[in-house]
C-alpha positions as protocol buffer text, in pm:
chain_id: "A"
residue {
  index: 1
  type: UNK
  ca { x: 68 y: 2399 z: 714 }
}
residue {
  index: 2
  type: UNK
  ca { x: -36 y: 2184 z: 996 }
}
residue {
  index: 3
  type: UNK
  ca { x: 173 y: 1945 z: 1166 }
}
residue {
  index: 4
  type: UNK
  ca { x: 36 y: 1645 z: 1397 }
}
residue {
  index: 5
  type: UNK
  ca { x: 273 y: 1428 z: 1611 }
}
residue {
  index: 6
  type: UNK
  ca { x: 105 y: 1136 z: 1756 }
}
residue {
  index: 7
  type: UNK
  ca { x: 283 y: 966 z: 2030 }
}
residue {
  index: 8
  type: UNK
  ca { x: 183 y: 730 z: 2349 }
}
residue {
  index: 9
  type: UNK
  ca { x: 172 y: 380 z: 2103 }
}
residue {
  index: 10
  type: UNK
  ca { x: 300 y: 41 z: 2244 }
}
residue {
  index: 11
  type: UNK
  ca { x: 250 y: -337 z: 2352 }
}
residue {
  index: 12
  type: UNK
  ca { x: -45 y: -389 z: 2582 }
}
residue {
  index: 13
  type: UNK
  ca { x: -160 y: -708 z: 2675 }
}
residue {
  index: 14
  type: UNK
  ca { x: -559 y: -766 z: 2602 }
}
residue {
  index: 15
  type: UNK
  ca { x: -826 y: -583 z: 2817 }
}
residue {
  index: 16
  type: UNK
  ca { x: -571 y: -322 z: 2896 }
}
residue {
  index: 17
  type: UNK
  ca { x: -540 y: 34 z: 2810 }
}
residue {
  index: 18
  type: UNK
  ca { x: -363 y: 315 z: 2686 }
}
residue {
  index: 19
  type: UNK
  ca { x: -378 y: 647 z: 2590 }
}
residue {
  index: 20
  type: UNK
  ca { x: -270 y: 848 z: 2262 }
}
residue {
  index: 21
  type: UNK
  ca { x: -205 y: 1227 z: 2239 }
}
residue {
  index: 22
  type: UNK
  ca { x: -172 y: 1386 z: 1889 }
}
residue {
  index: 23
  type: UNK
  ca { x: 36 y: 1737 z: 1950 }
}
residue {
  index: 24
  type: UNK
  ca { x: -35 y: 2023 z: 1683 }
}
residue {
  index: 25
  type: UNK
  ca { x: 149 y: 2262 z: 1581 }
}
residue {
  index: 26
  type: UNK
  ca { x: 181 y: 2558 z: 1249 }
}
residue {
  index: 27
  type: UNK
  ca { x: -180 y: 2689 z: 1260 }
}
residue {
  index: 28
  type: UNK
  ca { x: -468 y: 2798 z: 1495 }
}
residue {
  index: 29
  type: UNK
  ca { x: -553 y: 2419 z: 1618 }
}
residue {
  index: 30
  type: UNK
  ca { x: -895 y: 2546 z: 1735 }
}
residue {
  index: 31
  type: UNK
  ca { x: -1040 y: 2614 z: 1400 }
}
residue {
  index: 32
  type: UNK
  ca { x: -965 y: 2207 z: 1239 }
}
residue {
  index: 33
  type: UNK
  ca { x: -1188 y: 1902 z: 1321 }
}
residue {
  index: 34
  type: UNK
  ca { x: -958 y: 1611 z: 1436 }
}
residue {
  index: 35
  type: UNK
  ca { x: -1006 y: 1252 z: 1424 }
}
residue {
  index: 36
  type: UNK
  ca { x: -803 y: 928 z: 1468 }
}
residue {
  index: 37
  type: UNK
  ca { x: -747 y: 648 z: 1200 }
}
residue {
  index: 38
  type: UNK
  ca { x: -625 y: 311 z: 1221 }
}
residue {
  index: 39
  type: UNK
  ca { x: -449 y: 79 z: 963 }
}
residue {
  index: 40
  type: UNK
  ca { x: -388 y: -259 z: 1040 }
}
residue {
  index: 41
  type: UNK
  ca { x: -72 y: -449 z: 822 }
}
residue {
  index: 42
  type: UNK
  ca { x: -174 y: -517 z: 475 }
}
residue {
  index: 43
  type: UNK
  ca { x: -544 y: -298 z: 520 }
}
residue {
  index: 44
  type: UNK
  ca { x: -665 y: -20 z: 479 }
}
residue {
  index: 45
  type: UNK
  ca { x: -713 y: 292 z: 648 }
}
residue {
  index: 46
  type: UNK
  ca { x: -1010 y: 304 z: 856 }
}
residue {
  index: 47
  type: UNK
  ca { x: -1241 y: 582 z: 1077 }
}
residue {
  index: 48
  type: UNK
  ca { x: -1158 y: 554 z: 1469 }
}
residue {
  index: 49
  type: UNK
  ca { x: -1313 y: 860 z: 1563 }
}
residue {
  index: 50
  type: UNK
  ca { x: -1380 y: 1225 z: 1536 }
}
residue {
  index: 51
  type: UNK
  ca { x: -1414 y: 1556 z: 1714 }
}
residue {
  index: 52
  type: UNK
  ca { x: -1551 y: 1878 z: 1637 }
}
residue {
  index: 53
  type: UNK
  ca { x: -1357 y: 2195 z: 1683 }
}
residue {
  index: 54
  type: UNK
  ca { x: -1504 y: 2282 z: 2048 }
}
residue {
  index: 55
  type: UNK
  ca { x: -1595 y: 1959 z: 2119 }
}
residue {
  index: 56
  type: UNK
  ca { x: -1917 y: 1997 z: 2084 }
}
residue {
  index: 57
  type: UNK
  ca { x: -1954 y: 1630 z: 1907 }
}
residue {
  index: 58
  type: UNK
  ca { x: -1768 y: 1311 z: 1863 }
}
residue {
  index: 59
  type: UNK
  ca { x: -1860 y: 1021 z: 1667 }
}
residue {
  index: 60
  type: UNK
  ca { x: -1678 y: 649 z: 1664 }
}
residue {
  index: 61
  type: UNK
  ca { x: -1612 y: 382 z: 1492 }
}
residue {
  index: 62
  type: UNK
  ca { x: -1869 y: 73 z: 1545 }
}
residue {
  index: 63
  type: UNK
  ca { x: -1598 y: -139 z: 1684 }
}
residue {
  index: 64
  type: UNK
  ca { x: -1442 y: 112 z: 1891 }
}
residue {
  index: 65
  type: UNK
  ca { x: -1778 y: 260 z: 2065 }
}
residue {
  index: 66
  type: UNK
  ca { x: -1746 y: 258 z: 2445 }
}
residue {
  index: 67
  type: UNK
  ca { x: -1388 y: 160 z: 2463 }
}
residue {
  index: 68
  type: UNK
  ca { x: -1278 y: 473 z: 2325 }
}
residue {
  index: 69
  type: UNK
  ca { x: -1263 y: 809 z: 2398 }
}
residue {
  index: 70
  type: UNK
  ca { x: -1191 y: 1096 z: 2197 }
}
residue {
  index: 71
  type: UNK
  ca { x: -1064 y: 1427 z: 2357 }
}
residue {
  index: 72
  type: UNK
  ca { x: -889 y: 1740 z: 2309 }
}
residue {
  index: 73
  type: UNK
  ca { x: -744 y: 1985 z: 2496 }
}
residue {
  index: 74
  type: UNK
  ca { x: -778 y: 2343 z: 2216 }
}
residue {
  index: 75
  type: UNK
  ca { x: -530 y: 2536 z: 2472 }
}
residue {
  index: 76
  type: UNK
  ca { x: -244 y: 2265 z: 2474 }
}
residue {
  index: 77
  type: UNK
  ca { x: -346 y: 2209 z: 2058 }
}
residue {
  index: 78
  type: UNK
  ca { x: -367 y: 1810 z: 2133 }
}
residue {
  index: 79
  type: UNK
  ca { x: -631 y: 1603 z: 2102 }
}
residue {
  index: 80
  type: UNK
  ca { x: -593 y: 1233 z: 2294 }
}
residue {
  index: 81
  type: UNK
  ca { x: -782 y: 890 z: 2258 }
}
residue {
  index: 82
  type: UNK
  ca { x: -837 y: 680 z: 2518 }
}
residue {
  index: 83
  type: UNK
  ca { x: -829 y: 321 z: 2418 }
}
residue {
  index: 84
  type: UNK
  ca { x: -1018 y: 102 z: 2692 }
}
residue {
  index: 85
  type: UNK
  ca { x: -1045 y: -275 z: 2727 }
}
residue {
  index: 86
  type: UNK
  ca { x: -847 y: -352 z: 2401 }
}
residue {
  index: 87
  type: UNK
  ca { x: -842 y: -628 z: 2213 }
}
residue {
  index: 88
  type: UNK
  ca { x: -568 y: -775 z: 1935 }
}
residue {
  index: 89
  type: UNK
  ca { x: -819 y: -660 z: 1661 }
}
residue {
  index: 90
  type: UNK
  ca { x: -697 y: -332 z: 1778 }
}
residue {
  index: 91
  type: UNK
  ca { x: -351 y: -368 z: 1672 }
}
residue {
  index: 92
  type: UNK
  ca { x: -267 y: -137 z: 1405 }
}
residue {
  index: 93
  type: UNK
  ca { x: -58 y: 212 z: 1330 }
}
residue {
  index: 94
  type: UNK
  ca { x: -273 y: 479 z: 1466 }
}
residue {
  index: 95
  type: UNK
  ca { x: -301 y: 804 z: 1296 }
}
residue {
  index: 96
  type: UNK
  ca { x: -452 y: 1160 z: 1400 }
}
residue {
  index: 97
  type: UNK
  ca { x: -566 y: 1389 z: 1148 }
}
residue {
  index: 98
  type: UNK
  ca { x: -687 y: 1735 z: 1083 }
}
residue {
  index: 99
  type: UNK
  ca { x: -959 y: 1870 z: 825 }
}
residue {
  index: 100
  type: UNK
  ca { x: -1126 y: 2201 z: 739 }
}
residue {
  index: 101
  type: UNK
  ca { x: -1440 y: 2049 z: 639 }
}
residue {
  index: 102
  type: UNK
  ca { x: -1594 y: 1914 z: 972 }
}
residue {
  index: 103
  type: UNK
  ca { x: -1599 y: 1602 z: 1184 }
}
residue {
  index: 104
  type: UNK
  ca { x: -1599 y: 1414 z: 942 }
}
residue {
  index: 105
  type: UNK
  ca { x: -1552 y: 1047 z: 874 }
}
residue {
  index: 106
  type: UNK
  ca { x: -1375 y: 1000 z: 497 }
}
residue {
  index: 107
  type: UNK
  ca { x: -1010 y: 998 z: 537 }
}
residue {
  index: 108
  type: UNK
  ca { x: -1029 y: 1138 z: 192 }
}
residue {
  index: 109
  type: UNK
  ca { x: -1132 y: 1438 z: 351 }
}
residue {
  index: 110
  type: UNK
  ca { x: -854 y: 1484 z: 614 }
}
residue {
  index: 111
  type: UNK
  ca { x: -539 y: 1685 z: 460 }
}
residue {
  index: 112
  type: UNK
  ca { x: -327 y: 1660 z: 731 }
}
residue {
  index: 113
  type: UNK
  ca { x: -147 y: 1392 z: 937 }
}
residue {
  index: 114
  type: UNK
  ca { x: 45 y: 1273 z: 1135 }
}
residue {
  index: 115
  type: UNK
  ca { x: 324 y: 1024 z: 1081 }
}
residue {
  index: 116
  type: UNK
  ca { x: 116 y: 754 z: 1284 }
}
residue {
  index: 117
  type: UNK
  ca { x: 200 y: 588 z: 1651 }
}
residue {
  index: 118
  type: UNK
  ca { x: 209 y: 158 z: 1658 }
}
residue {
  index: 119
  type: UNK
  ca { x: -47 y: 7 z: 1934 }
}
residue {
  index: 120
  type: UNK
  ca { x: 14 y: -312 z: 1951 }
}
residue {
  index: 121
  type: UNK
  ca { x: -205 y: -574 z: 2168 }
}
residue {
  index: 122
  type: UNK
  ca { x: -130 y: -916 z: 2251 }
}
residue {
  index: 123
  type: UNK
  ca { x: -371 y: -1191 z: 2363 }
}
């Protein structure tokens, strides 16, 4: 019913940055928490961070906090991360989601994604 696009992924060499958008589309965006998830080759899926509907809270990852910065933008129905000062630990396919329930942190609890975005970062 939803459908997320993620897009903005590439190489960046360490301490640089880039930033992902995650565009929306096939129901009212402003009603669905969003968050980002990461998965590194051969792990698994892990919590980036998360935003309520209006944006009135975010939450982050331990090893993301103060690099990163969720965003989103309810009248364009994207929602961005700013990735800060990255590192090669941050190398992985980067996912946005959508869920219902709240901001949330489970990806268990996140029914809809997108088909992910590669950051890759080089030392």
């Amino acid at each position: 019913q939803l459908q997320l696009v993620e897009s903005g992924g590439g190489l960046v060499q360490a301490g640089g940055s880039l930033r992902l958008a995650c565009a929306a589309s096939g129901r009212t965006f402003n009603s669905v928490s969003m968050a980002w998830f990461r998965q590194a080759s051969g792990k698994e899926r892990e919590f980036v961070a998360h935003i309520l509907w209006n944006s009135a809270s975010t939450n982050y990852a331990d090893s993301v906090k103060g690099r990163f910065t969720i965003s989103r933008d309810n009248a364009k129905n994207t929602v961005y991360l700013q990735m800060n000062s990255l590192k090669p630990a941050d190398t992985a396919v980067y996912y946005c989601a959508a869920s219902t329930v709240g901001a949330v942190t489970t990806k268990a609890l996140y029914d809809y994604w997108g088909q992910g975005t590669q950051v890759t970062v080089s030392s």
